[in-house]
XYZ file of C-alpha atoms in Angstrom:
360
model
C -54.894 39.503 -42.134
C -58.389 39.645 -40.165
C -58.133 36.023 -39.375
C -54.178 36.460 -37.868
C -55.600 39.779 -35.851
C -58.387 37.920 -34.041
C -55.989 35.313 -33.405
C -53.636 37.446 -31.929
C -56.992 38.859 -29.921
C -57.480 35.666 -28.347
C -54.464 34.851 -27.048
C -53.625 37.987 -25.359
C -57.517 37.648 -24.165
C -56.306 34.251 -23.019
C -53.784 36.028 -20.819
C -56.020 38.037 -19.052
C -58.249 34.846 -17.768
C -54.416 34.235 -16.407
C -53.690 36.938 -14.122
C -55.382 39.973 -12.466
C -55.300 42.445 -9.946
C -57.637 43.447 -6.748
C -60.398 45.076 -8.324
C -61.293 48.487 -7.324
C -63.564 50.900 -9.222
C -63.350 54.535 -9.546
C -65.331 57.350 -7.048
C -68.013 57.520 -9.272
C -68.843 53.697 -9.058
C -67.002 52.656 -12.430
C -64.400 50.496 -13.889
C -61.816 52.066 -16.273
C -59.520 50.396 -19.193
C -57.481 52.843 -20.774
C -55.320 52.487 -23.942
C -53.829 55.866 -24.803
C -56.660 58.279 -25.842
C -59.034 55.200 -26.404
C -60.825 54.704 -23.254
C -64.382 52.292 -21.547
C -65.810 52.187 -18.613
C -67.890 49.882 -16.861
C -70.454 49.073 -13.957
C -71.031 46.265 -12.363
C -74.597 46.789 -12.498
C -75.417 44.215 -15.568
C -72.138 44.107 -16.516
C -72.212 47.131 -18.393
C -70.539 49.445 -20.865
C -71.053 53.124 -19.676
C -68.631 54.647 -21.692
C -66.418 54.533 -24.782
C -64.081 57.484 -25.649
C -62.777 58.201 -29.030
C -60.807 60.528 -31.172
C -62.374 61.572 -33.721
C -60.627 62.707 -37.310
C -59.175 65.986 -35.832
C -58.199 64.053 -32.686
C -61.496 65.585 -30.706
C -62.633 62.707 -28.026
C -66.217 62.223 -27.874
C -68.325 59.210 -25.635
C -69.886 57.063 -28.635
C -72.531 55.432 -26.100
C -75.271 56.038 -24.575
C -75.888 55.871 -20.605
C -75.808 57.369 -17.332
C -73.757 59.816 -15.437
C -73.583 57.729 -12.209
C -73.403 53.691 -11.666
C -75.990 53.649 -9.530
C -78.587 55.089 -12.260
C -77.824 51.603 -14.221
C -79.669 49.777 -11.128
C -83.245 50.438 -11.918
C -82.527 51.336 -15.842
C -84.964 49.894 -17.990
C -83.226 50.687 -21.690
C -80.866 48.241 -21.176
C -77.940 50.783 -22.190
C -74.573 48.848 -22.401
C -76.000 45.353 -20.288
C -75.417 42.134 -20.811
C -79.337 40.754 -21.109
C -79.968 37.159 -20.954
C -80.385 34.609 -19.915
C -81.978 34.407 -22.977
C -81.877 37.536 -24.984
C -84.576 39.073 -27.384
C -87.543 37.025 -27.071
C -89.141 34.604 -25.459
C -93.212 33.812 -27.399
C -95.918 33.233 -24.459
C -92.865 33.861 -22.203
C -92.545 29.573 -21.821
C -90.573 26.484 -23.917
C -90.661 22.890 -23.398
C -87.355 21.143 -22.767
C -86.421 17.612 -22.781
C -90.333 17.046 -21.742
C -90.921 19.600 -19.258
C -92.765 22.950 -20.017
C -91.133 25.966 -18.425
C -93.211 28.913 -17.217
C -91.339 31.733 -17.074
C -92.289 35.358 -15.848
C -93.415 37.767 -18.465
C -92.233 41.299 -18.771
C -93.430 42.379 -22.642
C -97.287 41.759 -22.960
C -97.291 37.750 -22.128
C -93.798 37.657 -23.886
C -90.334 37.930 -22.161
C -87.607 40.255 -23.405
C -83.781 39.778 -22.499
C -84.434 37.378 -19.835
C -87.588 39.312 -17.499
C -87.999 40.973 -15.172
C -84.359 39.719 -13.047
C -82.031 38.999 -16.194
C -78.265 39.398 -16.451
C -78.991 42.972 -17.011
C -80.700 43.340 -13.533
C -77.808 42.190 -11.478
C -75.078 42.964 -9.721
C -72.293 41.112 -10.861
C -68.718 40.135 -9.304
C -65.689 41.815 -10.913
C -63.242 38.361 -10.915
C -60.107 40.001 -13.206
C -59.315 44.007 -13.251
C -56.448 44.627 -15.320
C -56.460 48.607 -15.405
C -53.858 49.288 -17.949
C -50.676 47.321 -19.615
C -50.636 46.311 -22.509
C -54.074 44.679 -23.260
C -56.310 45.952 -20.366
C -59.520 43.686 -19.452
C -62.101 43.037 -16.844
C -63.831 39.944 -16.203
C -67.058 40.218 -14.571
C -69.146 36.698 -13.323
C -72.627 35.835 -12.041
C -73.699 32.710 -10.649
C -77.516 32.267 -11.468
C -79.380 29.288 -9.180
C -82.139 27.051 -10.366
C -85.382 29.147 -10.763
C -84.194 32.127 -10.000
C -84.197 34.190 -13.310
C -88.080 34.129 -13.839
C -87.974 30.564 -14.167
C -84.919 29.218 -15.865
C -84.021 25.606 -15.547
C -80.238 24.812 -13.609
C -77.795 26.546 -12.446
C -75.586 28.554 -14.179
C -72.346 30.418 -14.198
C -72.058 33.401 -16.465
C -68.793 35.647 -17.536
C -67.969 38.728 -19.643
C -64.387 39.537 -19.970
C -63.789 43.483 -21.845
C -60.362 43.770 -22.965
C -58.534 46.581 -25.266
C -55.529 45.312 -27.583
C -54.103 46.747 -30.507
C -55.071 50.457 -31.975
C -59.086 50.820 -31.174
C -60.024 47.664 -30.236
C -62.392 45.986 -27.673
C -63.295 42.130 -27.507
C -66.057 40.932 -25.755
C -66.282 37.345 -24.456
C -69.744 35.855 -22.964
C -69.347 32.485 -21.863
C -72.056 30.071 -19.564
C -71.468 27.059 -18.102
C -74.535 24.844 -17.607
C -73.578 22.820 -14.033
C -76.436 20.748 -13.699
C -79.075 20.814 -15.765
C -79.910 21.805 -19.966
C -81.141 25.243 -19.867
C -81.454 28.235 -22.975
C -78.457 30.368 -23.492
C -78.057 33.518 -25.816
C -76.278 36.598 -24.369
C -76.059 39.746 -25.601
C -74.800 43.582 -25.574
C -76.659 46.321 -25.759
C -74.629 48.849 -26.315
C -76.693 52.032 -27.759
C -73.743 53.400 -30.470
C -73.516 57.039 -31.701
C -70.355 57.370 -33.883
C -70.922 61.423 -33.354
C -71.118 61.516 -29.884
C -73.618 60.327 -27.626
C -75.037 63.594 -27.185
C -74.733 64.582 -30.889
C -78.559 63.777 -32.549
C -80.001 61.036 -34.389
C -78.075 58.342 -36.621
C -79.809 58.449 -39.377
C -77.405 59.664 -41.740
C -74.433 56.784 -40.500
C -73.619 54.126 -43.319
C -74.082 50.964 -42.232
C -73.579 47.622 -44.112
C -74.843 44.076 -42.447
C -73.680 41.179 -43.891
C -76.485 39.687 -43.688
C -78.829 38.029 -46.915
C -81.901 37.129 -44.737
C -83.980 37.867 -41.506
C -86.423 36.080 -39.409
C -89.620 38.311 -39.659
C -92.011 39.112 -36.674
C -95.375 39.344 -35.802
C -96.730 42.332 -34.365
C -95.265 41.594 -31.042
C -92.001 41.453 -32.393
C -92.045 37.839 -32.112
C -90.207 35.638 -34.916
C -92.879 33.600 -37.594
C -90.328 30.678 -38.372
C -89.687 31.457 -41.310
C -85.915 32.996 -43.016
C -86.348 35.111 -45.854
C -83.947 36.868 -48.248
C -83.522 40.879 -47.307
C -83.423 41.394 -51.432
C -85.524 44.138 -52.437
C -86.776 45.233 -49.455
C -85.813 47.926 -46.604
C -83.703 45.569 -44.663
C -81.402 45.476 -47.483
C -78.160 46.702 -45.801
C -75.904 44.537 -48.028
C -74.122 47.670 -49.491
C -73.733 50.520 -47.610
C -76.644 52.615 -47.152
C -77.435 55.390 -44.500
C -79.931 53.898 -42.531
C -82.284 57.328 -42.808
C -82.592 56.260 -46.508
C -85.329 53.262 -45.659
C -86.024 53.828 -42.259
C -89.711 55.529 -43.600
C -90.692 52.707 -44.836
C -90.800 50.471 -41.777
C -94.010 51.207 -38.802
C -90.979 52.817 -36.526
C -87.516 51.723 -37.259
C -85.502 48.798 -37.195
C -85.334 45.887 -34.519
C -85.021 42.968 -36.414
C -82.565 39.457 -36.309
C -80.149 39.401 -39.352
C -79.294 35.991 -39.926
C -75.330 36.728 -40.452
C -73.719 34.766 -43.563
C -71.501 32.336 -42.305
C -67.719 31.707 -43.833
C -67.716 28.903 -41.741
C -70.120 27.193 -38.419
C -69.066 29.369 -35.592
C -66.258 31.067 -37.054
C -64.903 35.006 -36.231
C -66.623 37.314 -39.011
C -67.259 40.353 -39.934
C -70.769 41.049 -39.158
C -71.451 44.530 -39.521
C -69.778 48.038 -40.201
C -70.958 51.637 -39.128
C -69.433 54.875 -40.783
C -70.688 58.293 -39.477
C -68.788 60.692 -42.230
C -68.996 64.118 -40.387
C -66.492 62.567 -37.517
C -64.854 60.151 -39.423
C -65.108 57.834 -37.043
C -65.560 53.799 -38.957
C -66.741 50.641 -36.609
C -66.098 47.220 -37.793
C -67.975 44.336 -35.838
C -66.885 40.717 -35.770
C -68.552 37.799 -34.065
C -68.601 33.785 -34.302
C -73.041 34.378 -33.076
C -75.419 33.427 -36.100
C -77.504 36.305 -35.356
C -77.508 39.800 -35.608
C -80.383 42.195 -33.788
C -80.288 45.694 -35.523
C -82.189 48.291 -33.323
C -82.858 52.123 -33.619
C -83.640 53.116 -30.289
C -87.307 53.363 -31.212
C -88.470 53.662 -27.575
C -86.531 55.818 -26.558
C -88.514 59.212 -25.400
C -87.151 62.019 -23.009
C -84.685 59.984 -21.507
C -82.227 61.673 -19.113
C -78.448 60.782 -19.986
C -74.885 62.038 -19.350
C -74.710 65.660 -18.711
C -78.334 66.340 -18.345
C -78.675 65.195 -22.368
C -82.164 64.103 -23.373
C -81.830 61.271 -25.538
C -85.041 60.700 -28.284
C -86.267 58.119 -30.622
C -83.220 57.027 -33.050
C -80.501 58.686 -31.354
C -78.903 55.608 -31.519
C -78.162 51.770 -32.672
C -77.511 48.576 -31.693
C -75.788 45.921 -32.952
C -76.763 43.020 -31.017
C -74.872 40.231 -31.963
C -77.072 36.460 -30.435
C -78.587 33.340 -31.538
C -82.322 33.819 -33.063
C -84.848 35.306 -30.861
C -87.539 32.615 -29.776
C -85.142 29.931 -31.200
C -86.402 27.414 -27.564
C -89.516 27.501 -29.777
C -88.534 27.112 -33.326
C -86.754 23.828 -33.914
C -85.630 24.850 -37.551
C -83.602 28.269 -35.716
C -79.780 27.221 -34.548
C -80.210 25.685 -31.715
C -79.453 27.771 -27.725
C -79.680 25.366 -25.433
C -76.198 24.762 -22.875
C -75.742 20.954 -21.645
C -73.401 20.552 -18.999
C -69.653 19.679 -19.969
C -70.106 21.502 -22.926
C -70.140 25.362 -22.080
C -71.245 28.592 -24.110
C -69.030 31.007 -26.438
C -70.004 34.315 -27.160
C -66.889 36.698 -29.262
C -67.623 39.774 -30.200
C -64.719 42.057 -31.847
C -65.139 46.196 -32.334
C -62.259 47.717 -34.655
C -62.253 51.700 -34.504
C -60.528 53.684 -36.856
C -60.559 56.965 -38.864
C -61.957 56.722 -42.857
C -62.554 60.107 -44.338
């Protein structure tokens, strides 16, 4: 059954690449999709997600994500709420790779690392809305950016970029990243960065949601958060989400929380899977992630400190998570990692799936 639902996902995604409308955002600088009470909005300010609304088991809608009140605030954010970071995302050792013989510098933005692409990524731009289907049946926006040689702190060959959000079905939203490489090989991994509270963005912590990743290994870091090479087993140790666990449970025995790469068990190379689920019991409210990426970055908002959100709310250290589906961080610099890098004529995939539904 989950194989003929994301099926049925990409055609009707296919349809909205087929048609669109004039796009034309709301007062407050926003794009809408609506699907009865099941509502996101967007910005085209990195591409991203400022809002999801959701009923919760009594039928009480609540925003599950962290951000802004206004678009504009997304311009200068530095969190990364709801963006679409790359070119590469995660990170980036030394902030430089070697590529078919030639060493790119690139500009660092993390000590003499680079995070989600520097200081001008995906996430820093304002990108061109391309398809707006409000409502229908399956609403979906496409947004594209066209990055030039050199311009992204260093990036070799230009390259066109798309996200398409669509709704379809009860609860659902598909994400689609693709690249196209037009004239040169260059490093690809997208992401989204999404901050998720099940309760409510303004609601607390998340340290008491169940989460299960269906993952069996990570890539450990250094103390910069950079990968070692290696893959290791998540077995025994507090990274051991392979049963359902509340994530407060082994959260005290890590420095400061998670932010680490699950590498995702595969069914098959590149395949649709179910990656990762988040319950959060006093709401109800259940989140089932799918994805064809290798990689899986799970985050607890550890930096976050006194930021100002929606409605004035102060958001704090773990009041959230992310589920950052990618390829392996640093993977330009570790041969044995899947490999990221986009040739021309053959272009990048990204699929991400979110199912939302009630479980008591």
């Amino acid at each position: 059954m989950a194989t003929l639902s994301v099926s049925v996902c990409l055609i009707t995604l296919f349809l909205c690449f087929a048609r669109g409308s004039v796009a034309k955002q709301e007062e407050d600088g926003t794009y809408e999709l609506r699907k009865g009470d099941f509502s996101v909005k967007f910005t085209k300010w990195g591409a991203s997600i400022v809002s999801v609304v959701l009923p919760d088991k009594h039928g009480k809608l609540a925003d599950v994500v962290l951000g802004f009140d206004s678009a504009k605030e997304y311009k200068n954010d530095s969190t990364y709420f709801g963006a679409i970071v790359g070119r590469v995302a995660n990170r980036i050792a030394g902030a430089q790779f070697t590529l078919n013989g030639t060493l790119y510098k690139l500009v660092p933005n993390e000590h003499n690392n680079m995070l989600h692409g520097g200081p001008k990524g995906f996430s820093k731009v304002a990108w061109r809305v391309s398809k707006y289907e409000k409502g229908g049946h399956s609403p979906c926006i496409r947004f594209r950016y066209h990055s030039i040689d050199g311009e992204m702190a260093g990036f070799p060959g230009d390259l066109i970029a798309t996200v398409t959000y669509m709704l379809v079905d009860d609860y659902q939203l598909i994400i689609t990243m693709k690249a196209k490489a037009l004239n040169k090989a260059t490093p690809v991994n997208l992401a989204n960065h999404a901050y998720w509270n099940l309760g409510g963005h303004n609601s607390g912590d998340i340290l008491s949601n169940h989460i299960q990743i269906f993952g069996s290994h990570i890539t450990p870091v250094d103390k910069e958060l950079i990968p070692t090479g290696k893959i290791v087993p998540v077995k025994g140790t507090p990274f051991d989400f392979l049963k359902p666990g509340t994530i407060g449970s082994k959260i005290n025995k890590l420095p400061n929380g998670y932010d680490i790469n699950y590498v995702l068990d595969e069914t098959a190379p590149n395949k649709v899977r179910l990656a990762a689920t988040v319950h959060h019991k006093k709401s109800g409210r259940m989140m089932e992630l799918y994805t064809n990426a290798p990689g899986l970055q799970f985050y607890t908002s550890n930096g976050l400190k006194d930021v100002k959100g929606k409605g004035g709310f102060v958001y704090q250290v773990h009041a959230a998570l992310c589920l950052e589906t990618q390829g392996f961080p640093d993977s330009v610099n570790h041969p044995n990692f899947p490999s990221q890098i986009v040739i021309p004529g053959k272009p990048y995939r990204h699929s991400m799936l979110f199912k939302f539904s009630i479980r008591a």
